[in-house]
Amino acid sequence: MNSESTLARLQATLPDGKLPSSYGVYFKNTLVALCHALEDHILQTSGGDKSELQPLVLVTFQQGKWYLQEADRYLDIANASRHVVIGAVADSGFATHKTGQLENVSLINLDENDPIIEEWNLIIVAPTYKAMVLCRELSAQEYLPEGKPEVDTERKFYGLWSFDQSLVSAAAEIFIEQTRHYNSPLAESLLEMYHEILATIGPPLADISGVVSRIVTYLQSSQQQMVAINRQTRELWELEGQALRVSRNLNANKLQAFLRMAQRVDERDTSNPTASLQVAALSETLGQLLDLPALQLRRLRLAGLLFRVGLVSAPNEVFDRTPDAFDQATFSFWRDRSFIGSQLLQAMPELSPVAEIVKHQLEYWDGSGRPEGLRAETIPVASRILGLVADFQELTQPRGERPALSLSEALEQCRELSGTRFDPALVETLSNVVRLAEMGLMQLPTRPSQLPNVWLEDLGDRTTATAPAL
């Protein structure tokens, strides 16, 4: 990463110097989709008479050929925003376009020697939410040995997207400081506006689950376009063991958003930061003991990694207290987490079987669960496994004022719910596994036998140092 890039400067402000798990290398189409989703959120939520709730939008465009299209789009965005700052090279056309003539649009003509012209950034700061996408294309050296692609859709970028308030605020301050080099009075004005937004007391933070849903929808549509023109069909990867083979890079980008969301949930849950890995691993073990077919095992393993994706925009209270201490709004979110997760995953048709597993993980053996009240063996067996393992694993980790339970204590609580919440046969299978582990005859797995290549970010440290219970 270039040390002068916005990403590098942001990284330098972080206490541990570590960017969040959404940071990685993305295809251009994926990042275009992410930006469009966030821009759509502005258009859909920032209109009306409540101008004090409208966002400050800070954007830089990489030197390229799509300026006119973006200028047209930003005319609507500016009309829904408090102020828009656009950084681009002088010949971008923004100055003569009607967008550039608006009073609440400020243009910065970037110097062609400024490293920022290789960046493409979108930062949104509003009283009710904050969001950003930061991107910088790989250098010619980093594209070796093949060299920089000639096909636009094959270009790759270091990218970071986030809804974290402190992270987005830090990026906004970096942007404003970079503006000072070009227009000091504008920088002062932006800084004043930025602090006004921070001080604005508005309604509760906006629910960004809709944004996330639109992100994956855009990812789906943009990557479908990529199929038709991507020359890299020689790099194939089989998803879920099916005969259908598609581009390895395409599938990685589709899954990347979901897996990064799952990582983000784990990252927010400081009491249980390896839940996805442990649940996937133990679910796979139970599935093997039940002699599930290989295809079903692969789906169960992936469902384990993604079982908490419905909590990606959950309030912090979900992670620092037990459900009996939730307020009504938080409890409703918690209660519907499996359905929310399945709706997100349904945006990718190839994941429909996995989405069904996630959807029914909270169905109860006696029919009193959610979302459809399925009973006994009408509940998919993979969902029964996932629900039992997720509950067991959660009990082995501390939550709020509840301490972590031992394996036998957690198992006993599951036994008490056998025949009402859980499948009695599965509880017995789990009992056998725990018994063998306590006798020292086996070790409970901490990660599944296989992980998608896109499950990144120092898993070695996270699966060994922070997961003693399982």
Tab-separated table of C-alpha atoms in Angstrom:
chain	number	residue	atom	x	y	z
A	1	MET	CA	0.000	0.000	0.000
A	2	ASN	CA	1.319	3.455	-0.909
A	3	SER	CA	2.306	5.240	2.308
A	4	GLU	CA	0.785	8.505	1.019
A	5	SER	CA	-2.603	6.974	0.245
A	6	THR	CA	-5.726	7.777	2.235
A	7	LEU	CA	-5.897	4.140	3.295
A	8	ALA	CA	-2.351	4.273	4.671
A	9	ARG	CA	-3.017	7.530	6.493
A	10	LEU	CA	-6.183	6.083	7.987
A	11	GLN	CA	-4.314	2.987	9.108
A	12	ALA	CA	-1.745	5.188	10.835
A	13	THR	CA	-4.487	6.760	12.990
A	14	LEU	CA	-5.699	3.438	14.373
A	15	PRO	CA	-4.411	2.445	17.827
A	16	ASP	CA	-3.364	-1.042	16.716
A	17	GLY	CA	-2.496	0.004	13.167
A	18	LYS	CA	-4.881	-2.631	11.824
A	19	LEU	CA	-7.598	-1.961	9.253
A	20	PRO	CA	-10.944	-3.778	9.723
A	21	SER	CA	-11.757	-7.054	8.024
A	22	SER	CA	-13.588	-5.373	5.132
A	23	TYR	CA	-10.188	-4.218	3.837
A	24	GLY	CA	-8.922	-6.312	0.951
A	25	VAL	CA	-8.325	-6.501	-2.791
A	26	TYR	CA	-11.498	-6.140	-4.855
A	27	PHE	CA	-12.408	-6.111	-8.512
A	28	LYS	CA	-13.470	-2.702	-9.807
A	29	ASN	CA	-17.078	-3.813	-10.409
A	30	THR	CA	-17.496	-4.792	-6.777
A	31	LEU	CA	-16.415	-1.365	-5.554
A	32	VAL	CA	-18.571	0.436	-8.123
A	33	ALA	CA	-21.496	-1.577	-6.743
A	34	LEU	CA	-20.650	-0.640	-3.148
A	35	CYS	CA	-20.444	3.068	-4.035
A	36	HIS	CA	-23.716	2.994	-5.934
A	37	ALA	CA	-25.449	1.348	-2.992
A	38	LEU	CA	-24.274	4.067	-0.614
A	39	GLU	CA	-25.192	6.798	-3.111
A	40	ASP	CA	-28.654	5.289	-3.489
A	41	HIS	CA	-29.020	5.432	0.286
A	42	ILE	CA	-28.460	9.209	0.102
A	43	LEU	CA	-31.118	9.565	-2.600
A	44	GLN	CA	-33.634	7.469	-0.668
A	45	THR	CA	-33.142	8.856	2.842
A	46	SER	CA	-31.882	12.441	2.618
A	47	GLY	CA	-34.710	14.185	0.809
A	48	GLY	CA	-37.614	16.147	2.234
A	49	ASP	CA	-37.610	19.164	4.485
A	50	LYS	CA	-35.165	17.893	7.102
A	51	SER	CA	-32.105	19.576	5.605
A	52	GLU	CA	-30.307	19.396	8.944
A	53	LEU	CA	-30.186	15.609	8.532
A	54	GLN	CA	-28.711	15.713	5.041
A	55	PRO	CA	-25.150	14.415	4.644
A	56	LEU	CA	-21.815	15.951	3.825
A	57	VAL	CA	-20.455	13.980	0.855
A	58	LEU	CA	-16.710	13.877	0.170
A	59	VAL	CA	-15.610	12.159	-3.029
A	60	THR	CA	-12.513	11.801	-5.191
A	61	PHE	CA	-12.483	10.236	-8.636
A	62	GLN	CA	-9.521	8.333	-9.981
A	63	GLN	CA	-8.186	9.685	-13.260
A	64	GLY	CA	-10.353	7.898	-15.802
A	65	LYS	CA	-13.054	8.041	-18.458
A	66	TRP	CA	-16.344	7.837	-16.560
A	67	TYR	CA	-16.616	11.448	-15.423
A	68	LEU	CA	-19.689	12.476	-17.428
A	69	GLN	CA	-21.712	9.545	-16.145
A	70	GLU	CA	-20.717	10.349	-12.562
A	71	ALA	CA	-21.410	14.080	-13.039
A	72	ASP	CA	-24.994	13.310	-14.077
A	73	ARG	CA	-25.460	11.029	-11.082
A	74	TYR	CA	-24.024	13.568	-8.647
A	75	LEU	CA	-26.506	16.212	-9.747
A	76	ASP	CA	-29.227	14.211	-7.973
A	77	ILE	CA	-26.947	13.380	-5.053
A	78	ALA	CA	-26.092	17.063	-4.530
A	79	ASN	CA	-29.787	17.954	-4.419
A	80	ALA	CA	-30.209	15.443	-1.584
A	81	SER	CA	-27.076	16.529	0.331
A	82	ARG	CA	-25.964	19.331	2.596
A	83	HIS	CA	-22.740	19.785	0.642
A	84	VAL	CA	-20.723	17.772	-1.874
A	85	VAL	CA	-16.982	18.065	-2.419
A	86	ILE	CA	-15.619	16.502	-5.616
A	87	GLY	CA	-11.916	16.004	-6.220
A	88	ALA	CA	-10.871	15.170	-9.796
A	89	VAL	CA	-8.307	16.205	-12.405
A	90	ALA	CA	-8.974	19.514	-14.167
A	91	ASP	CA	-10.137	17.982	-17.463
A	92	SER	CA	-12.796	15.836	-15.806
A	93	GLY	CA	-15.615	18.059	-17.094
A	94	PHE	CA	-17.210	18.712	-13.710
A	95	ALA	CA	-16.468	22.455	-13.929
A	96	THR	CA	-18.610	22.916	-17.045
A	97	HIS	CA	-21.287	20.419	-16.072
A	98	LYS	CA	-24.436	21.701	-14.347
A	99	THR	CA	-23.497	19.702	-11.237
A	100	GLY	CA	-20.413	21.863	-10.808
A	101	GLN	CA	-22.550	25.007	-10.939
A	102	LEU	CA	-24.603	24.142	-7.858
A	103	GLU	CA	-24.002	26.293	-4.783
A	104	ASN	CA	-23.577	23.292	-2.503
A	105	VAL	CA	-20.960	21.624	-4.732
A	106	SER	CA	-17.263	22.436	-4.331
A	107	LEU	CA	-14.755	21.258	-6.935
A	108	ILE	CA	-11.101	20.527	-6.275
A	109	ASN	CA	-8.877	20.302	-9.343
A	110	LEU	CA	-6.341	17.690	-8.313
A	111	ASP	CA	-2.730	18.108	-9.349
A	112	GLU	CA	-1.649	15.319	-11.692
A	113	ASN	CA	1.369	14.732	-9.442
A	114	ASP	CA	-0.825	14.244	-6.382
A	115	PRO	CA	-0.952	10.523	-5.443
A	116	ILE	CA	-4.651	10.928	-4.645
A	117	ILE	CA	-5.493	10.883	-8.376
A	118	GLU	CA	-4.958	7.119	-8.174
A	119	GLU	CA	-7.690	6.915	-5.551
A	120	TRP	CA	-11.423	6.663	-5.726
A	121	ASN	CA	-13.071	7.527	-2.423
A	122	LEU	CA	-16.595	8.122	-1.156
A	123	ILE	CA	-17.140	9.378	2.404
A	124	ILE	CA	-20.621	10.192	3.741
A	125	VAL	CA	-21.080	11.966	7.071
A	126	ALA	CA	-24.644	12.552	8.283
A	127	PRO	CA	-26.186	13.081	11.725
A	128	THR	CA	-27.906	9.678	11.557
A	129	TYR	CA	-25.234	7.526	9.911
A	130	LYS	CA	-21.716	7.467	8.515
A	131	ALA	CA	-20.379	5.333	5.664
A	132	MET	CA	-17.471	5.148	3.272
A	133	VAL	CA	-15.700	3.279	0.514
A	134	LEU	CA	-11.965	3.956	0.078
A	135	CYS	CA	-10.158	2.530	-2.948
A	136	ARG	CA	-6.734	2.669	-4.542
A	137	GLU	CA	-5.756	0.719	-7.632
A	138	LEU	CA	-2.895	-1.769	-7.499
A	139	SER	CA	0.370	-0.399	-8.855
A	140	ALA	CA	1.899	-1.693	-12.071
A	141	GLN	CA	4.396	-3.633	-9.955
A	142	GLU	CA	1.609	-5.254	-7.939
A	143	TYR	CA	-0.104	-6.411	-11.136
A	144	LEU	CA	2.970	-8.446	-12.119
A	145	PRO	CA	3.632	-10.955	-13.614
A	146	GLU	CA	0.636	-10.507	-15.944
A	147	GLY	CA	0.801	-6.699	-15.918
A	148	LYS	CA	-2.047	-4.208	-15.690
A	149	PRO	CA	-5.201	-5.684	-17.288
A	150	GLU	CA	-6.412	-4.265	-20.574
A	151	VAL	CA	-9.999	-5.210	-19.756
A	152	ASP	CA	-11.505	-2.663	-17.352
A	153	THR	CA	-13.479	-5.213	-15.309
A	154	GLU	CA	-10.300	-7.119	-14.476
A	155	ARG	CA	-8.720	-4.155	-12.709
A	156	LYS	CA	-8.189	-4.592	-8.970
A	157	PHE	CA	-8.162	-2.148	-6.083
A	158	TYR	CA	-7.213	-2.096	-2.455
A	159	GLY	CA	-10.588	-1.348	-0.927
A	160	LEU	CA	-12.151	-0.665	2.457
A	161	TRP	CA	-15.828	-0.125	3.223
A	162	SER	CA	-17.223	0.680	6.635
A	163	PHE	CA	-20.204	2.034	8.559
A	164	ASP	CA	-18.157	2.438	11.735
A	165	GLN	CA	-18.639	5.983	13.048
A	166	SER	CA	-15.142	6.533	14.411
A	167	LEU	CA	-13.452	5.054	11.345
A	168	VAL	CA	-15.507	7.117	8.896
A	169	SER	CA	-14.953	10.255	10.977
A	170	ALA	CA	-11.194	9.699	10.867
A	171	ALA	CA	-11.312	9.310	7.079
A	172	ALA	CA	-13.390	12.491	6.746
A	173	GLU	CA	-10.836	14.452	8.759
A	174	ILE	CA	-8.040	13.122	6.538
A	175	PHE	CA	-9.975	14.184	3.425
A	176	ILE	CA	-10.596	17.677	4.807
A	177	GLU	CA	-6.918	18.042	5.693
A	178	GLN	CA	-5.947	17.000	2.152
A	179	THR	CA	-8.336	19.679	0.870
A	180	ARG	CA	-6.403	22.344	2.764
A	181	HIS	CA	-3.488	22.018	0.300
A	182	TYR	CA	-5.780	23.162	-2.516
A	183	ASN	CA	-8.235	25.505	-0.819
A	184	SER	CA	-7.651	26.470	2.788
A	185	PRO	CA	-10.894	28.494	3.204
A	186	LEU	CA	-12.879	25.524	1.860
A	187	ALA	CA	-11.133	23.215	4.320
A	188	GLU	CA	-12.084	25.523	7.202
A	189	SER	CA	-15.676	25.658	5.981
A	190	LEU	CA	-15.827	21.872	5.672
A	191	LEU	CA	-14.364	21.428	9.132
A	192	GLU	CA	-17.021	23.725	10.593
A	193	MET	CA	-19.761	21.856	8.721
A	194	TYR	CA	-18.324	18.515	9.851
A	195	HIS	CA	-18.393	19.558	13.517
A	196	GLU	CA	-21.943	20.883	13.131
A	197	ILE	CA	-23.017	17.454	11.888
A	198	LEU	CA	-21.289	15.723	14.787
A	199	ALA	CA	-23.054	18.044	17.207
A	200	THR	CA	-26.494	17.625	15.614
A	201	ILE	CA	-28.879	15.695	17.817
A	202	GLY	CA	-31.204	13.851	15.519
A	203	PRO	CA	-33.203	10.644	15.588
A	204	PRO	CA	-31.471	7.353	16.472
A	205	LEU	CA	-28.799	6.145	14.088
A	206	ALA	CA	-30.337	5.022	10.837
A	207	ASP	CA	-30.884	1.297	10.282
A	208	ILE	CA	-28.283	0.428	7.622
A	209	SER	CA	-29.530	-3.092	6.990
A	210	GLY	CA	-31.215	-1.737	3.868
A	211	VAL	CA	-27.875	-0.407	2.678
A	212	VAL	CA	-26.258	-3.785	3.174
A	213	SER	CA	-29.077	-5.461	1.279
A	214	ARG	CA	-28.662	-3.054	-1.612
A	215	ILE	CA	-24.914	-3.649	-1.569
A	216	VAL	CA	-25.305	-7.346	-2.171
A	217	THR	CA	-28.008	-6.724	-4.782
A	218	TYR	CA	-25.659	-4.443	-6.667
A	219	LEU	CA	-22.868	-6.983	-6.277
A	220	GLN	CA	-25.094	-9.605	-7.840
A	221	SER	CA	-26.107	-7.522	-10.852
A	222	SER	CA	-22.676	-6.066	-11.474
A	223	GLN	CA	-20.958	-9.419	-11.285
A	224	GLN	CA	-23.491	-10.930	-13.701
A	225	GLN	CA	-22.359	-8.333	-16.206
A	226	MET	CA	-18.788	-9.293	-15.413
A	227	VAL	CA	-19.448	-12.913	-16.448
A	228	ALA	CA	-20.090	-11.942	-20.028
A	229	ILE	CA	-16.884	-9.982	-20.473
A	230	ASN	CA	-14.377	-11.518	-18.062
A	231	ARG	CA	-11.526	-13.193	-19.902
A	232	GLN	CA	-10.409	-15.125	-16.865
A	233	THR	CA	-12.713	-18.093	-17.293
A	234	ARG	CA	-9.649	-20.334	-17.151
A	235	GLU	CA	-9.517	-19.732	-13.374
A	236	LEU	CA	-12.426	-21.892	-12.277
A	237	TRP	CA	-13.689	-22.659	-8.840
A	238	GLU	CA	-16.467	-25.024	-7.910
A	239	LEU	CA	-19.010	-23.532	-5.533
A	240	GLU	CA	-20.703	-26.054	-3.221
A	241	GLY	CA	-19.380	-28.966	-5.283
A	242	GLN	CA	-21.999	-28.534	-8.002
A	243	ALA	CA	-21.286	-29.218	-11.660
A	244	LEU	CA	-21.780	-25.565	-12.497
A	245	ARG	CA	-18.374	-23.848	-12.824
A	246	VAL	CA	-17.964	-20.137	-13.011
A	247	SER	CA	-15.029	-17.771	-12.824
A	248	ARG	CA	-13.041	-18.154	-9.620
A	249	ASN	CA	-12.693	-14.408	-9.303
A	250	LEU	CA	-16.407	-13.885	-9.860
A	251	ASN	CA	-17.435	-16.278	-7.102
A	252	ALA	CA	-14.805	-14.901	-4.744
A	253	ASN	CA	-16.196	-11.401	-5.198
A	254	LYS	CA	-19.785	-12.525	-4.672
A	255	LEU	CA	-18.927	-14.408	-1.499
A	256	GLN	CA	-16.484	-11.766	-0.364
A	257	ALA	CA	-19.179	-9.327	0.739
A	258	PHE	CA	-20.992	-11.942	2.828
A	259	LEU	CA	-17.865	-13.418	4.410
A	260	ARG	CA	-16.547	-9.963	5.231
A	261	MET	CA	-19.901	-9.151	6.846
A	262	ALA	CA	-19.597	-12.309	8.950
A	263	GLN	CA	-16.061	-11.311	9.926
A	264	ARG	CA	-17.299	-7.847	10.839
A	265	VAL	CA	-19.903	-9.356	13.177
A	266	ASP	CA	-17.224	-11.506	14.843
A	267	GLU	CA	-14.976	-8.465	15.095
A	268	ARG	CA	-17.683	-6.472	16.892
A	269	ASP	CA	-18.352	-9.336	19.297
A	270	THR	CA	-15.323	-9.025	21.559
A	271	SER	CA	-16.680	-11.689	23.917
A	272	ASN	CA	-17.037	-14.251	21.141
A	273	PRO	CA	-14.786	-13.203	18.241
A	274	THR	CA	-14.435	-16.644	16.654
A	275	ALA	CA	-18.071	-17.736	16.771
A	276	SER	CA	-18.397	-18.225	13.009
A	277	LEU	CA	-15.309	-20.420	12.764
A	278	GLN	CA	-16.194	-22.534	15.801
A	279	VAL	CA	-19.831	-23.016	14.826
A	280	ALA	CA	-18.851	-23.988	11.281
A	281	ALA	CA	-16.275	-26.452	12.617
A	282	LEU	CA	-18.478	-28.179	15.200
A	283	SER	CA	-21.476	-28.253	12.825
A	284	GLU	CA	-19.283	-29.993	10.263
A	285	THR	CA	-18.182	-32.539	12.890
A	286	LEU	CA	-21.773	-33.390	13.826
A	287	GLY	CA	-22.681	-33.622	10.154
A	288	GLN	CA	-19.838	-36.080	9.580
A	289	LEU	CA	-20.978	-38.223	12.513
A	290	LEU	CA	-24.474	-38.286	11.016
A	291	ASP	CA	-22.939	-39.321	7.679
A	292	LEU	CA	-24.424	-36.400	5.768
A	293	PRO	CA	-23.635	-36.388	2.024
A	294	ALA	CA	-20.573	-34.379	0.960
A	295	LEU	CA	-22.645	-31.677	-0.750
A	296	GLN	CA	-24.784	-31.185	2.363
A	297	LEU	CA	-21.663	-30.991	4.518
A	298	ARG	CA	-20.218	-28.255	2.317
A	299	ARG	CA	-23.446	-26.285	2.575
A	300	LEU	CA	-23.565	-26.767	6.345
A	301	ARG	CA	-19.963	-25.642	6.684
A	302	LEU	CA	-20.644	-22.435	4.730
A	303	ALA	CA	-23.866	-21.824	6.656
A	304	GLY	CA	-21.822	-22.040	9.848
A	305	LEU	CA	-19.508	-19.294	8.627
A	306	LEU	CA	-22.468	-17.120	7.651
A	307	PHE	CA	-24.950	-17.958	10.434
A	308	ARG	CA	-24.607	-14.516	12.084
A	309	VAL	CA	-24.585	-12.383	8.922
A	310	GLY	CA	-28.052	-11.098	9.886
A	311	LEU	CA	-26.413	-9.210	12.775
A	312	VAL	CA	-24.184	-7.092	10.521
A	313	SER	CA	-26.052	-3.885	11.409
A	314	ALA	CA	-27.254	-4.960	14.852
A	315	PRO	CA	-27.066	-2.474	17.755
A	316	ASN	CA	-24.078	-2.876	20.062
A	317	GLU	CA	-26.353	-4.119	22.858
A	318	VAL	CA	-26.626	-7.459	21.037
A	319	PHE	CA	-22.971	-8.116	21.767
A	320	ASP	CA	-22.583	-6.869	25.333
A	321	ARG	CA	-25.552	-8.358	27.166
A	322	THR	CA	-27.787	-11.415	27.291
A	323	PRO	CA	-31.163	-11.433	25.471
A	324	ASP	CA	-33.124	-11.117	28.727
A	325	ALA	CA	-31.543	-7.660	29.151
A	326	PHE	CA	-32.465	-6.395	25.657
A	327	ASP	CA	-34.966	-3.597	25.147
A	328	GLN	CA	-37.886	-4.334	22.841
A	329	ALA	CA	-36.245	-2.966	19.664
A	330	THR	CA	-33.020	-4.888	20.236
A	331	PHE	CA	-34.898	-8.067	21.103
A	332	SER	CA	-36.910	-7.826	17.880
A	333	PHE	CA	-33.672	-7.559	15.913
A	334	TRP	CA	-32.200	-10.533	17.776
A	335	ARG	CA	-35.358	-12.606	17.359
A	336	ASP	CA	-35.415	-12.077	13.576
A	337	ARG	CA	-31.674	-12.437	12.943
A	338	SER	CA	-31.926	-15.725	11.057
A	339	PHE	CA	-34.598	-14.384	8.706
A	340	ILE	CA	-32.634	-11.157	8.097
A	341	GLY	CA	-29.520	-13.199	7.319
A	342	SER	CA	-31.368	-15.468	4.902
A	343	GLN	CA	-32.821	-12.486	3.066
A	344	LEU	CA	-29.326	-11.080	2.565
A	345	LEU	CA	-27.975	-14.406	1.315
A	346	GLN	CA	-30.891	-14.868	-1.097
A	347	ALA	CA	-29.437	-12.002	-3.146
A	348	MET	CA	-26.978	-14.596	-4.486
A	349	PRO	CA	-28.971	-17.449	-6.116
A	350	GLU	CA	-26.077	-19.892	-5.784
A	351	LEU	CA	-26.391	-19.534	-2.008
A	352	SER	CA	-30.116	-20.347	-1.836
A	353	PRO	CA	-29.562	-23.751	-0.142
A	354	VAL	CA	-27.251	-22.101	2.393
A	355	ALA	CA	-29.757	-19.287	2.938
A	356	GLU	CA	-32.424	-21.894	3.771
A	357	ILE	CA	-30.169	-23.484	6.399
A	358	VAL	CA	-29.548	-20.086	7.993
A	359	LYS	CA	-33.230	-19.155	7.788
A	360	HIS	CA	-34.453	-22.157	9.799
A	361	GLN	CA	-31.718	-22.326	12.461
A	362	LEU	CA	-34.117	-20.847	15.059
A	363	GLU	CA	-36.959	-23.304	14.401
A	364	TYR	CA	-37.713	-25.389	17.519
A	365	TRP	CA	-38.330	-29.133	17.710
A	366	ASP	CA	-41.770	-28.527	19.295
A	367	GLY	CA	-42.827	-26.072	16.562
A	368	SER	CA	-42.608	-22.897	18.663
A	369	GLY	CA	-39.627	-21.394	16.827
A	370	ARG	CA	-39.188	-18.887	14.009
A	371	PRO	CA	-39.688	-17.864	11.283
A	372	GLU	CA	-42.175	-20.512	10.054
A	373	GLY	CA	-42.917	-22.615	13.133
A	374	LEU	CA	-41.605	-25.813	11.557
A	375	ARG	CA	-41.744	-28.868	13.788
A	376	ALA	CA	-39.518	-31.928	14.376
A	377	GLU	CA	-38.147	-33.489	11.200
A	378	THR	CA	-39.824	-30.937	8.930
A	379	ILE	CA	-36.973	-28.670	10.042
A	380	PRO	CA	-34.014	-29.248	7.667
A	381	VAL	CA	-31.434	-31.405	9.431
A	382	ALA	CA	-28.645	-28.903	8.660
A	383	SER	CA	-30.695	-26.137	10.312
A	384	ARG	CA	-31.278	-28.355	13.363
A	385	ILE	CA	-27.529	-28.949	13.644
A	386	LEU	CA	-26.692	-25.275	13.175
A	387	GLY	CA	-29.232	-24.136	15.775
A	388	LEU	CA	-27.983	-26.572	18.405
A	389	VAL	CA	-24.286	-25.903	17.799
A	390	ALA	CA	-24.749	-22.106	17.718
A	391	ASP	CA	-26.558	-22.165	21.074
A	392	PHE	CA	-23.991	-24.528	22.622
A	393	GLN	CA	-21.031	-22.490	21.378
A	394	GLU	CA	-22.573	-19.238	22.640
A	395	LEU	CA	-22.914	-20.717	26.145
A	396	THR	CA	-19.204	-21.563	26.258
A	397	GLN	CA	-18.317	-17.865	25.862
A	398	PRO	CA	-19.040	-15.029	28.324
A	399	ARG	CA	-21.907	-12.671	27.532
A	400	GLY	CA	-22.717	-9.573	29.566
A	401	GLU	CA	-22.884	-10.586	33.235
A	402	ARG	CA	-23.089	-14.307	32.387
A	403	PRO	CA	-19.709	-16.062	32.622
A	404	ALA	CA	-18.580	-18.666	30.123
A	405	LEU	CA	-19.855	-22.145	30.904
A	406	SER	CA	-17.735	-25.271	30.768
A	407	LEU	CA	-18.422	-27.775	28.017
A	408	SER	CA	-20.396	-30.025	30.377
A	409	GLU	CA	-22.392	-27.088	31.801
A	410	ALA	CA	-23.268	-25.839	28.323
A	411	LEU	CA	-24.227	-29.346	27.275
A	412	GLU	CA	-26.475	-29.715	30.322
A	413	GLN	CA	-28.384	-26.575	29.367
A	414	CYS	CA	-28.878	-27.977	25.876
A	415	ARG	CA	-30.050	-31.273	27.362
A	416	GLU	CA	-32.710	-29.396	29.340
A	417	LEU	CA	-34.103	-28.139	26.019
A	418	SER	CA	-33.947	-31.529	24.299
A	419	GLY	CA	-37.338	-32.377	22.829
A	420	THR	CA	-38.611	-28.796	23.077
A	421	ARG	CA	-36.030	-26.628	21.316
A	422	PHE	CA	-33.558	-29.205	20.065
A	423	ASP	CA	-33.697	-32.545	18.244
A	424	PRO	CA	-33.091	-35.193	20.979
A	425	ALA	CA	-31.000	-37.339	18.623
A	426	LEU	CA	-28.725	-34.404	17.810
A	427	VAL	CA	-28.331	-33.537	21.487
A	428	GLU	CA	-27.219	-37.116	22.082
A	429	THR	CA	-24.704	-36.875	19.220
A	430	LEU	CA	-23.335	-33.639	20.667
A	431	SER	CA	-23.154	-35.341	24.083
A	432	ASN	CA	-20.957	-38.078	22.636
A	433	VAL	CA	-18.603	-35.508	21.119
A	434	VAL	CA	-18.335	-33.544	24.373
A	435	ARG	CA	-17.794	-36.737	26.369
A	436	LEU	CA	-14.915	-37.771	24.091
A	437	ALA	CA	-13.409	-34.301	24.362
A	438	GLU	CA	-13.578	-34.329	28.159
A	439	MET	CA	-11.926	-37.764	28.212
A	440	GLY	CA	-9.106	-36.381	26.089
A	441	LEU	CA	-9.889	-38.760	23.229
A	442	MET	CA	-10.568	-35.960	20.761
A	443	GLN	CA	-10.200	-32.216	20.520
A	444	LEU	CA	-13.133	-30.076	19.536
A	445	PRO	CA	-12.357	-28.316	16.225
A	446	THR	CA	-11.833	-24.563	16.216
A	447	ARG	CA	-12.119	-24.073	12.457
A	448	PRO	CA	-13.724	-26.094	9.641
A	449	SER	CA	-11.713	-28.475	7.475
A	450	GLN	CA	-11.888	-26.087	4.538
A	451	LEU	CA	-12.198	-22.312	4.334
A	452	PRO	CA	-12.954	-20.164	1.269
A	453	ASN	CA	-9.910	-18.236	0.081
A	454	VAL	CA	-11.674	-14.977	0.839
A	455	TRP	CA	-11.893	-15.697	4.610
A	456	LEU	CA	-8.926	-13.457	5.356
A	457	GLU	CA	-7.342	-11.408	8.149
A	458	ASP	CA	-4.905	-13.330	10.393
A	459	LEU	CA	-7.131	-16.304	11.186
A	460	GLY	CA	-4.220	-18.085	12.788
A	461	ASP	CA	-4.111	-15.700	15.725
A	462	ARG	CA	-7.874	-15.517	16.083
A	463	THR	CA	-8.527	-19.241	16.119
A	464	THR	CA	-5.883	-20.182	18.659
A	465	ALA	CA	-5.322	-17.303	21.064
A	466	THR	CA	-8.958	-16.340	21.701
A	467	ALA	CA	-10.881	-19.607	21.646
A	468	PRO	CA	-9.878	-21.772	24.622
A	469	ALA	CA	-13.350	-23.114	25.374
A	470	LEU	CA	-13.846	-24.932	22.110
